[in-house]
Amino acid sequence: MTDISIVVPVYNEDESLPELEAWVKKVMDEHKYSYEILLIDDGSTDKSWKVIEELGNKNSRVKGIKFRRNYGKSAALNIGFQHAEGNVVITMDADLQDSPDEVPGLYKMIMEEGFDLVSGWKKKRYDPITKTIPTKLFNWVTTKMSGIYLHDFNCGLKAYKLEVVKNIEVYGEMHRYIPVIAKWAGFKNIGEKVVIHQARKYGTTKFGIERFINGFLDLLSIFFVGKFGKRPMHFFGVLGTLSFLIGFFSTLYIIGEKLYYAWVIHLDSRDITDKPSFYLALTTVIIGVQMFLAGFIGELVTRNATERNSYNISKKINYND
Ligand code: UDP
Ligand code: MG
């Protein structure tokens, strides 16, 4: 059995790879771990794949997978997770910003202290300020929404129990929220370790300003899918019904008031169609109906989803399978 799988997403990082491999190998040999390095080439257009092949020829513990095109960091991690075999799986960026010297510490936290997942915390960061300030806000919001107290959700350096990576799926740009995904999958023992961070030595960052917009939208969808993914009607149904009822009774009230003026006290009053409140009430009814329909359609979709009954089973007794 392999002790450690190092999973590294690689997108145009040919200059960094040889140094990374040598450094990882040095640390592993020093601590006598059995290991594998999974280099996932995410459709690089530089010489990354050639470098990976060379490293693989030199060191049989280096394994490579190449995507035909660029799918993104999450996709690369996901395929790495599927192929990993080590008791502890450690993800690390290819750009040498994360230090392989942290691996033994992370390994101990998983194997001896019983954590399911340990996230790195780049307490002292070597990144431009345009990145560090929005990141603070982003981590604060994610903590509030997920109830997971981490300082640095998006740290590339993380360690997992093998069981965790086999039970979660990362796609789109969800790599920023793996702790949240793990928690939803039932792995609650999430820890944090302060790690050394370095400025990027070669190449440039692969993520621009859109990381913040996409990141926030992804947080909303993770949160929503995690909470209501299997029962959309509980969200839309409640809001829809509420909105419909408010609108419906407001409309009744407005009509009733008009009739009361006209028939009972024989007074001229404004036409209903002259009242803004009437239009507001109508709109509320329509929104209510639409919400309800959205919930209903969502319910039909989940009913047809193949994973509607896929639950994460951790233990069984007296079963042979
Ligand atoms: N990466 C990837 N696919 C992409 C973008 C990035 O595999 O589409 C990899 C990249 O090669 C690096 C890691 O993800 O190993 C983190 O990327 P980067 O260093 O650019 O992010 P930053 O440190 O700026 O957050
Ligand atoms: Mg980086």
Tab-separated table of C-alpha atoms and ligand atoms in Angstrom:
chain	number	residue	atom	x	y	z
A	1	MET	CA	0.000	0.000	0.000
A	2	THR	CA	1.250	3.443	-0.903
A	3	ASP	CA	1.584	5.922	1.975
A	4	ILE	CA	1.164	9.166	0.091
A	5	SER	CA	-0.239	10.299	-3.251
A	6	ILE	CA	0.799	13.764	-4.313
A	7	VAL	CA	-1.715	15.162	-6.791
A	8	VAL	CA	-0.523	18.131	-8.822
A	9	PRO	CA	-2.648	20.005	-11.397
A	10	VAL	CA	-0.387	21.329	-14.123
A	11	TYR	CA	-1.229	24.019	-16.629
A	12	ASN	CA	1.754	25.422	-18.482
A	13	GLU	CA	4.285	24.922	-15.713
A	14	ASP	CA	7.152	23.234	-17.586
A	15	GLU	CA	9.855	25.277	-15.835
A	16	SER	CA	8.716	24.345	-12.328
A	17	LEU	CA	8.136	20.607	-12.712
A	18	PRO	CA	11.692	19.213	-12.499
A	19	GLU	CA	12.368	21.211	-9.330
A	20	LEU	CA	9.068	20.115	-7.832
A	21	GLU	CA	9.728	16.442	-8.527
A	22	ALA	CA	13.227	16.591	-7.089
A	23	TRP	CA	12.034	18.359	-3.965
A	24	VAL	CA	9.147	15.956	-3.342
A	25	LYS	CA	11.463	12.983	-3.898
A	26	LYS	CA	13.980	14.364	-1.430
A	27	VAL	CA	11.373	14.816	1.313
A	28	MET	CA	9.837	11.396	0.685
A	29	ASP	CA	13.170	9.591	0.731
A	30	GLU	CA	14.219	11.365	3.909
A	31	HIS	CA	11.091	10.145	5.701
A	32	LYS	CA	11.019	6.749	3.967
A	33	TYR	CA	7.459	7.130	2.711
A	34	SER	CA	6.249	5.085	-0.216
A	35	TYR	CA	4.656	7.545	-2.597
A	36	GLU	CA	3.355	8.379	-6.034
A	37	ILE	CA	3.300	11.740	-7.779
A	38	LEU	CA	0.299	12.233	-10.040
A	39	LEU	CA	0.957	15.018	-12.498
A	40	ILE	CA	-2.266	15.971	-14.238
A	41	ASP	CA	-1.553	18.006	-17.347
A	42	ASP	CA	-4.621	20.174	-17.815
A	43	GLY	CA	-4.163	20.687	-21.546
A	44	SER	CA	-0.905	22.630	-21.347
A	45	THR	CA	0.326	24.285	-24.518
A	46	ASP	CA	3.952	24.527	-23.427
A	47	LYS	CA	6.387	21.664	-22.884
A	48	SER	CA	4.796	20.444	-19.640
A	49	TRP	CA	3.789	17.041	-21.006
A	50	LYS	CA	7.220	16.394	-22.413
A	51	VAL	CA	8.744	17.235	-19.061
A	52	ILE	CA	6.262	14.925	-17.312
A	53	GLU	CA	7.214	12.071	-19.657
A	54	GLU	CA	10.894	12.646	-18.968
A	55	LEU	CA	10.304	12.683	-15.216
A	56	GLY	CA	8.224	9.516	-15.546
A	57	ASN	CA	11.039	7.722	-17.362
A	58	LYS	CA	13.483	8.744	-14.685
A	59	ASN	CA	11.297	8.067	-11.654
A	60	SER	CA	8.697	5.306	-11.877
A	61	ARG	CA	6.733	6.858	-9.025
A	62	VAL	CA	5.831	9.775	-11.275
A	63	LYS	CA	2.547	9.093	-13.044
A	64	GLY	CA	1.062	11.372	-15.658
A	65	ILE	CA	-2.348	12.014	-17.140
A	66	LYS	CA	-2.924	14.478	-19.946
A	67	PHE	CA	-6.189	16.176	-20.816
A	68	ARG	CA	-6.698	16.848	-24.475
A	69	ARG	CA	-7.718	20.412	-23.676
A	70	ASN	CA	-7.814	22.761	-20.711
A	71	TYR	CA	-10.683	21.852	-18.392
A	72	GLY	CA	-9.653	23.738	-15.261
A	73	LYS	CA	-8.057	23.005	-11.926
A	74	SER	CA	-11.114	21.265	-10.474
A	75	ALA	CA	-11.271	18.767	-13.317
A	76	ALA	CA	-7.571	18.037	-12.936
A	77	LEU	CA	-7.960	17.448	-9.206
A	78	ASN	CA	-10.988	15.263	-9.734
A	79	ILE	CA	-9.227	12.895	-12.107
A	80	GLY	CA	-6.236	12.854	-9.768
A	81	PHE	CA	-8.525	11.874	-6.893
A	82	GLN	CA	-9.994	9.043	-8.956
A	83	HIS	CA	-6.563	7.601	-9.640
A	84	ALA	CA	-4.907	8.189	-6.266
A	85	GLU	CA	-3.966	5.123	-4.241
A	86	GLY	CA	-2.085	6.452	-1.211
A	87	ASN	CA	-3.523	6.313	2.317
A	88	VAL	CA	-3.101	10.058	2.417
A	89	VAL	CA	-3.710	12.190	-0.657
A	90	ILE	CA	-1.982	15.547	-0.787
A	91	THR	CA	-2.746	18.186	-3.396
A	92	MET	CA	-0.188	20.778	-4.261
A	93	ASP	CA	0.165	23.493	-6.894
A	94	ALA	CA	2.799	22.940	-9.545
A	95	ASP	CA	4.255	26.429	-9.345
A	96	LEU	CA	6.462	25.797	-6.272
A	97	GLN	CA	4.389	28.234	-4.199
A	98	ASP	CA	3.541	25.319	-1.892
A	99	SER	CA	6.420	23.658	-0.105
A	100	PRO	CA	6.817	19.857	-0.167
A	101	ASP	CA	8.491	20.213	3.248
A	102	GLU	CA	4.973	20.466	4.695
A	103	VAL	CA	4.076	16.945	3.593
A	104	PRO	CA	5.296	15.014	6.674
A	105	GLY	CA	3.402	17.339	9.026
A	106	LEU	CA	0.208	16.998	7.014
A	107	TYR	CA	0.639	13.236	6.806
A	108	LYS	CA	0.899	12.997	10.594
A	109	MET	CA	-2.205	15.087	11.144
A	110	ILE	CA	-4.244	12.717	8.969
A	111	MET	CA	-2.762	9.429	10.151
A	112	GLU	CA	-2.182	10.141	13.836
A	113	GLU	CA	-4.495	12.970	14.821
A	114	GLY	CA	-7.430	11.545	12.920
A	115	PHE	CA	-8.336	14.447	10.651
A	116	ASP	CA	-10.346	13.702	7.493
A	117	LEU	CA	-9.022	16.760	5.740
A	118	VAL	CA	-6.327	19.267	6.599
A	119	SER	CA	-6.180	22.541	4.725
A	120	GLY	CA	-3.054	24.639	4.465
A	121	TRP	CA	-3.134	28.205	5.682
A	122	LYS	CA	-0.801	30.604	3.933
A	123	LYS	CA	-0.574	32.833	6.981
A	124	LYS	CA	2.207	34.849	5.463
A	125	ARG	CA	1.443	35.180	1.788
A	126	TYR	CA	3.631	36.229	-1.082
A	127	ASP	CA	0.972	37.368	-3.502
A	128	PRO	CA	-0.007	40.814	-4.824
A	129	ILE	CA	-2.374	42.843	-2.633
A	130	THR	CA	-5.079	42.781	-5.333
A	131	LYS	CA	-5.380	39.123	-4.495
A	132	THR	CA	-4.917	39.050	-0.745
A	133	ILE	CA	-7.627	41.570	0.203
A	134	PRO	CA	-10.506	40.047	-1.814
A	135	THR	CA	-9.357	36.655	-0.569
A	136	LYS	CA	-9.868	37.740	3.036
A	137	LEU	CA	-13.448	38.759	2.265
A	138	PHE	CA	-14.026	35.548	0.354
A	139	ASN	CA	-12.812	33.391	3.249
A	140	TRP	CA	-14.938	35.316	5.713
A	141	VAL	CA	-18.106	34.836	3.642
A	142	THR	CA	-17.360	31.152	3.092
A	143	THR	CA	-16.797	30.609	6.811
A	144	LYS	CA	-20.080	32.310	7.662
A	145	MET	CA	-22.017	30.344	5.071
A	146	SER	CA	-20.477	26.949	5.676
A	147	GLY	CA	-19.749	26.989	9.411
A	148	ILE	CA	-16.232	25.689	8.699
A	149	TYR	CA	-13.601	27.769	10.438
A	150	LEU	CA	-10.739	27.951	7.966
A	151	HIS	CA	-8.629	30.980	7.152
A	152	ASP	CA	-7.675	29.906	3.675
A	153	PHE	CA	-10.196	27.768	1.785
A	154	ASN	CA	-8.489	28.064	-1.578
A	155	CYS	CA	-5.031	26.951	-0.433
A	156	GLY	CA	-3.665	24.539	-3.044
A	157	LEU	CA	-1.898	22.521	-0.381
A	158	LYS	CA	-4.323	20.157	1.308
A	159	ALA	CA	-4.236	16.647	2.713
A	160	TYR	CA	-7.046	14.104	2.666
A	161	LYS	CA	-7.794	10.643	3.902
A	162	LEU	CA	-8.088	8.394	0.861
A	163	GLU	CA	-11.717	7.743	1.769
A	164	VAL	CA	-12.536	11.443	1.456
A	165	VAL	CA	-11.278	11.910	-2.091
A	166	LYS	CA	-13.074	8.777	-3.230
A	167	ASN	CA	-16.353	10.141	-1.932
A	168	ILE	CA	-16.373	13.667	-3.261
A	169	GLU	CA	-16.675	15.084	-6.717
A	170	VAL	CA	-15.045	18.350	-7.740
A	171	TYR	CA	-16.091	20.057	-10.984
A	172	GLY	CA	-16.460	23.488	-12.537
A	173	GLU	CA	-14.488	25.778	-10.275
A	174	MET	CA	-15.420	24.042	-7.077
A	175	HIS	CA	-11.816	23.424	-6.038
A	176	ARG	CA	-12.130	26.530	-3.877
A	177	TYR	CA	-14.710	24.814	-1.743
A	178	ILE	CA	-13.451	21.281	-1.288
A	179	PRO	CA	-13.740	21.551	2.519
A	180	VAL	CA	-17.386	22.546	2.107
A	181	ILE	CA	-18.016	19.660	-0.306
A	182	ALA	CA	-16.300	17.264	2.108
A	183	LYS	CA	-18.415	18.494	4.979
A	184	TRP	CA	-21.610	17.948	2.998
A	185	ALA	CA	-20.384	14.439	2.221
A	186	GLY	CA	-20.195	13.807	5.948
A	187	PHE	CA	-16.485	14.337	6.678
A	188	LYS	CA	-16.599	16.775	9.566
A	189	ASN	CA	-13.157	16.452	11.069
A	190	ILE	CA	-11.522	19.302	9.172
A	191	GLY	CA	-8.275	20.832	10.377
A	192	GLU	CA	-5.879	23.539	9.413
A	193	LYS	CA	-2.116	23.834	9.358
A	194	VAL	CA	-0.051	26.979	8.878
A	195	VAL	CA	2.153	26.410	5.833
A	196	ILE	CA	5.060	28.194	4.232
A	197	HIS	CA	4.222	30.067	1.051
A	198	GLN	CA	6.536	31.421	-1.590
A	199	ALA	CA	6.273	33.855	-4.427
A	200	ARG	CA	5.772	32.280	-7.835
A	201	LYS	CA	9.185	31.467	-9.235
A	202	TYR	CA	8.362	30.713	-12.875
A	203	GLY	CA	5.453	31.523	-15.164
A	204	THR	CA	2.346	33.528	-14.277
A	205	THR	CA	-0.888	32.983	-12.389
A	206	LYS	CA	-3.616	31.204	-14.327
A	207	PHE	CA	-6.557	32.929	-12.695
A	208	GLY	CA	-7.652	36.524	-13.310
A	209	ILE	CA	-10.140	38.843	-11.696
A	210	GLU	CA	-13.055	36.606	-12.721
A	211	ARG	CA	-12.004	34.229	-9.956
A	212	PHE	CA	-13.912	36.345	-7.448
A	213	ILE	CA	-17.180	36.499	-9.370
A	214	ASN	CA	-17.136	32.819	-10.289
A	215	GLY	CA	-16.019	31.959	-6.794
A	216	PHE	CA	-18.961	33.682	-5.210
A	217	LEU	CA	-21.508	32.171	-7.599
A	218	ASP	CA	-20.035	28.736	-6.946
A	219	LEU	CA	-20.424	29.254	-3.230
A	220	LEU	CA	-24.103	30.017	-3.706
A	221	SER	CA	-24.656	26.923	-5.829
A	222	ILE	CA	-22.731	24.643	-3.475
A	223	PHE	CA	-24.688	25.938	-0.566
A	224	PHE	CA	-27.982	25.656	-2.370
A	225	VAL	CA	-27.385	22.249	-3.910
A	226	GLY	CA	-26.055	20.901	-0.618
A	227	LYS	CA	-29.064	22.078	1.315
A	228	PHE	CA	-31.912	21.774	-1.151
A	229	GLY	CA	-30.475	19.739	-4.015
A	230	LYS	CA	-32.472	16.678	-3.094
A	231	ARG	CA	-35.649	18.598	-2.180
A	232	PRO	CA	-35.999	21.765	-4.267
A	233	MET	CA	-39.696	22.059	-3.466
A	234	HIS	CA	-38.860	22.786	0.155
A	235	PHE	CA	-37.148	25.951	-0.931
A	236	PHE	CA	-39.196	27.166	-3.875
A	237	GLY	CA	-42.475	25.809	-2.573
A	238	VAL	CA	-42.315	27.718	0.686
A	239	LEU	CA	-41.196	30.990	-0.897
A	240	GLY	CA	-43.629	30.585	-3.797
A	241	THR	CA	-46.615	29.861	-1.597
A	242	LEU	CA	-45.748	32.732	0.700
A	243	SER	CA	-45.377	35.158	-2.161
A	244	PHE	CA	-48.579	33.933	-3.790
A	245	LEU	CA	-50.615	34.281	-0.609
A	246	ILE	CA	-49.313	37.770	0.158
A	247	GLY	CA	-50.097	38.884	-3.381
A	248	PHE	CA	-53.468	37.172	-3.455
A	249	PHE	CA	-54.748	38.654	-0.219
A	250	SER	CA	-53.413	42.110	-1.057
A	251	THR	CA	-55.318	41.983	-4.336
A	252	LEU	CA	-58.471	40.872	-2.545
A	253	TYR	CA	-58.051	43.690	-0.058
A	254	ILE	CA	-57.605	46.298	-2.781
A	255	ILE	CA	-60.666	45.086	-4.663
A	256	GLY	CA	-62.666	44.817	-1.444
A	257	GLU	CA	-61.753	48.345	-0.475
A	258	LYS	CA	-62.874	49.671	-3.842
A	259	LEU	CA	-66.212	47.845	-3.642
A	260	TYR	CA	-66.724	49.062	-0.101
A	261	TYR	CA	-66.297	52.655	-1.198
A	262	ALA	CA	-68.532	52.224	-4.225
A	263	TRP	CA	-71.386	50.200	-2.723
A	264	VAL	CA	-71.431	50.879	1.001
A	265	ILE	CA	-70.412	54.461	1.533
A	266	HIS	CA	-71.074	55.618	-2.046
A	267	LEU	CA	-67.897	57.578	-2.368
A	268	ASP	CA	-65.823	58.080	-5.475
A	269	SER	CA	-62.333	56.641	-5.060
A	270	ARG	CA	-59.318	56.115	-7.262
A	271	ASP	CA	-59.575	53.421	-9.889
A	272	ILE	CA	-57.879	50.178	-8.909
A	273	THR	CA	-55.721	50.433	-11.995
A	274	ASP	CA	-54.441	53.792	-10.773
A	275	LYS	CA	-52.980	52.292	-7.628
A	276	PRO	CA	-49.351	51.196	-7.587
A	277	SER	CA	-50.147	48.748	-4.793
A	278	PHE	CA	-52.420	46.833	-7.134
A	279	TYR	CA	-49.591	46.221	-9.587
A	280	LEU	CA	-47.239	45.268	-6.790
A	281	ALA	CA	-49.764	42.748	-5.525
A	282	LEU	CA	-50.248	41.280	-8.999
A	283	THR	CA	-46.520	40.966	-9.491
A	284	THR	CA	-46.205	39.191	-6.164
A	285	VAL	CA	-48.824	36.663	-7.236
A	286	ILE	CA	-47.002	36.023	-10.506
A	287	ILE	CA	-43.619	35.638	-8.803
A	288	GLY	CA	-45.213	33.241	-6.345
A	289	VAL	CA	-46.610	31.052	-9.087
A	290	GLN	CA	-43.286	31.062	-10.928
A	291	MET	CA	-41.353	30.076	-7.819
A	292	PHE	CA	-43.759	27.271	-7.205
A	293	LEU	CA	-43.367	26.045	-10.774
A	294	ALA	CA	-39.575	26.241	-10.487
A	295	GLY	CA	-39.779	24.063	-7.391
A	296	PHE	CA	-42.069	21.636	-9.138
A	297	ILE	CA	-39.780	21.326	-12.153
A	298	GLY	CA	-36.794	20.951	-9.822
A	299	GLU	CA	-38.632	18.161	-8.068
A	300	LEU	CA	-39.255	16.377	-11.394
A	301	VAL	CA	-35.584	16.734	-12.295
A	302	THR	CA	-34.353	15.243	-9.004
A	303	ARG	CA	-36.874	12.431	-9.315
A	304	ASN	CA	-35.255	11.471	-12.628
A	305	ALA	CA	-31.667	11.981	-11.484
A	306	THR	CA	-29.717	8.762	-11.220
A	307	GLU	CA	-28.087	9.900	-7.984
A	308	ARG	CA	-31.371	10.680	-6.251
A	309	ASN	CA	-30.731	7.762	-3.932
A	310	SER	CA	-26.987	7.822	-3.684
A	311	TYR	CA	-25.953	8.201	-0.078
A	312	ASN	CA	-22.545	8.054	1.438
A	313	ILE	CA	-22.322	4.862	3.518
A	314	SER	CA	-19.329	4.742	5.841
A	315	LYS	CA	-19.808	1.397	7.621
A	316	LYS	CA	-21.862	-1.790	7.477
A	317	ILE	CA	-22.017	-4.947	9.564
A	318	ASN	CA	-22.985	-8.473	8.644
A	319	TYR	CA	-22.945	-7.665	4.956
A	320	ASN	CA	-20.630	-9.588	2.714
A	321	ASP	CA	-20.336	-7.108	-0.131
B	1	UDP	N1	-4.101	25.064	-12.971
B	1	UDP	C1	-4.668	24.049	-13.721
B	1	UDP	N2	-5.607	24.371	-14.672
B	1	UDP	C2	-6.023	25.653	-14.882
B	1	UDP	C3	-5.465	26.677	-14.082
B	1	UDP	C4	-4.495	26.347	-13.141
B	1	UDP	O1	-4.326	22.875	-13.565
B	1	UDP	O2	-6.879	25.877	-15.732
B	1	UDP	C5	-3.064	24.726	-11.966
B	1	UDP	C6	-1.778	25.505	-12.101
B	1	UDP	O3	-0.904	24.890	-13.023
B	1	UDP	C7	-1.228	25.453	-10.685
B	1	UDP	C8	-2.492	25.493	-9.837
B	1	UDP	O4	-3.562	25.082	-10.685
B	1	UDP	O5	-0.542	24.256	-10.433
B	1	UDP	C9	-2.755	26.857	-9.243
B	1	UDP	O6	-2.725	27.834	-10.249
B	1	UDP	P1	-2.080	29.273	-10.032
B	1	UDP	O7	-0.757	29.150	-9.361
B	1	UDP	O8	-2.114	30.001	-11.328
B	1	UDP	O9	-3.126	29.919	-9.029
B	1	UDP	P2	-2.818	30.994	-7.893
B	1	UDP	O10	-1.627	30.499	-7.110
B	1	UDP	O11	-2.562	32.268	-8.597
B	1	UDP	O12	-4.078	30.993	-7.079
B	2	MG	MG	0.111	29.776	-7.632
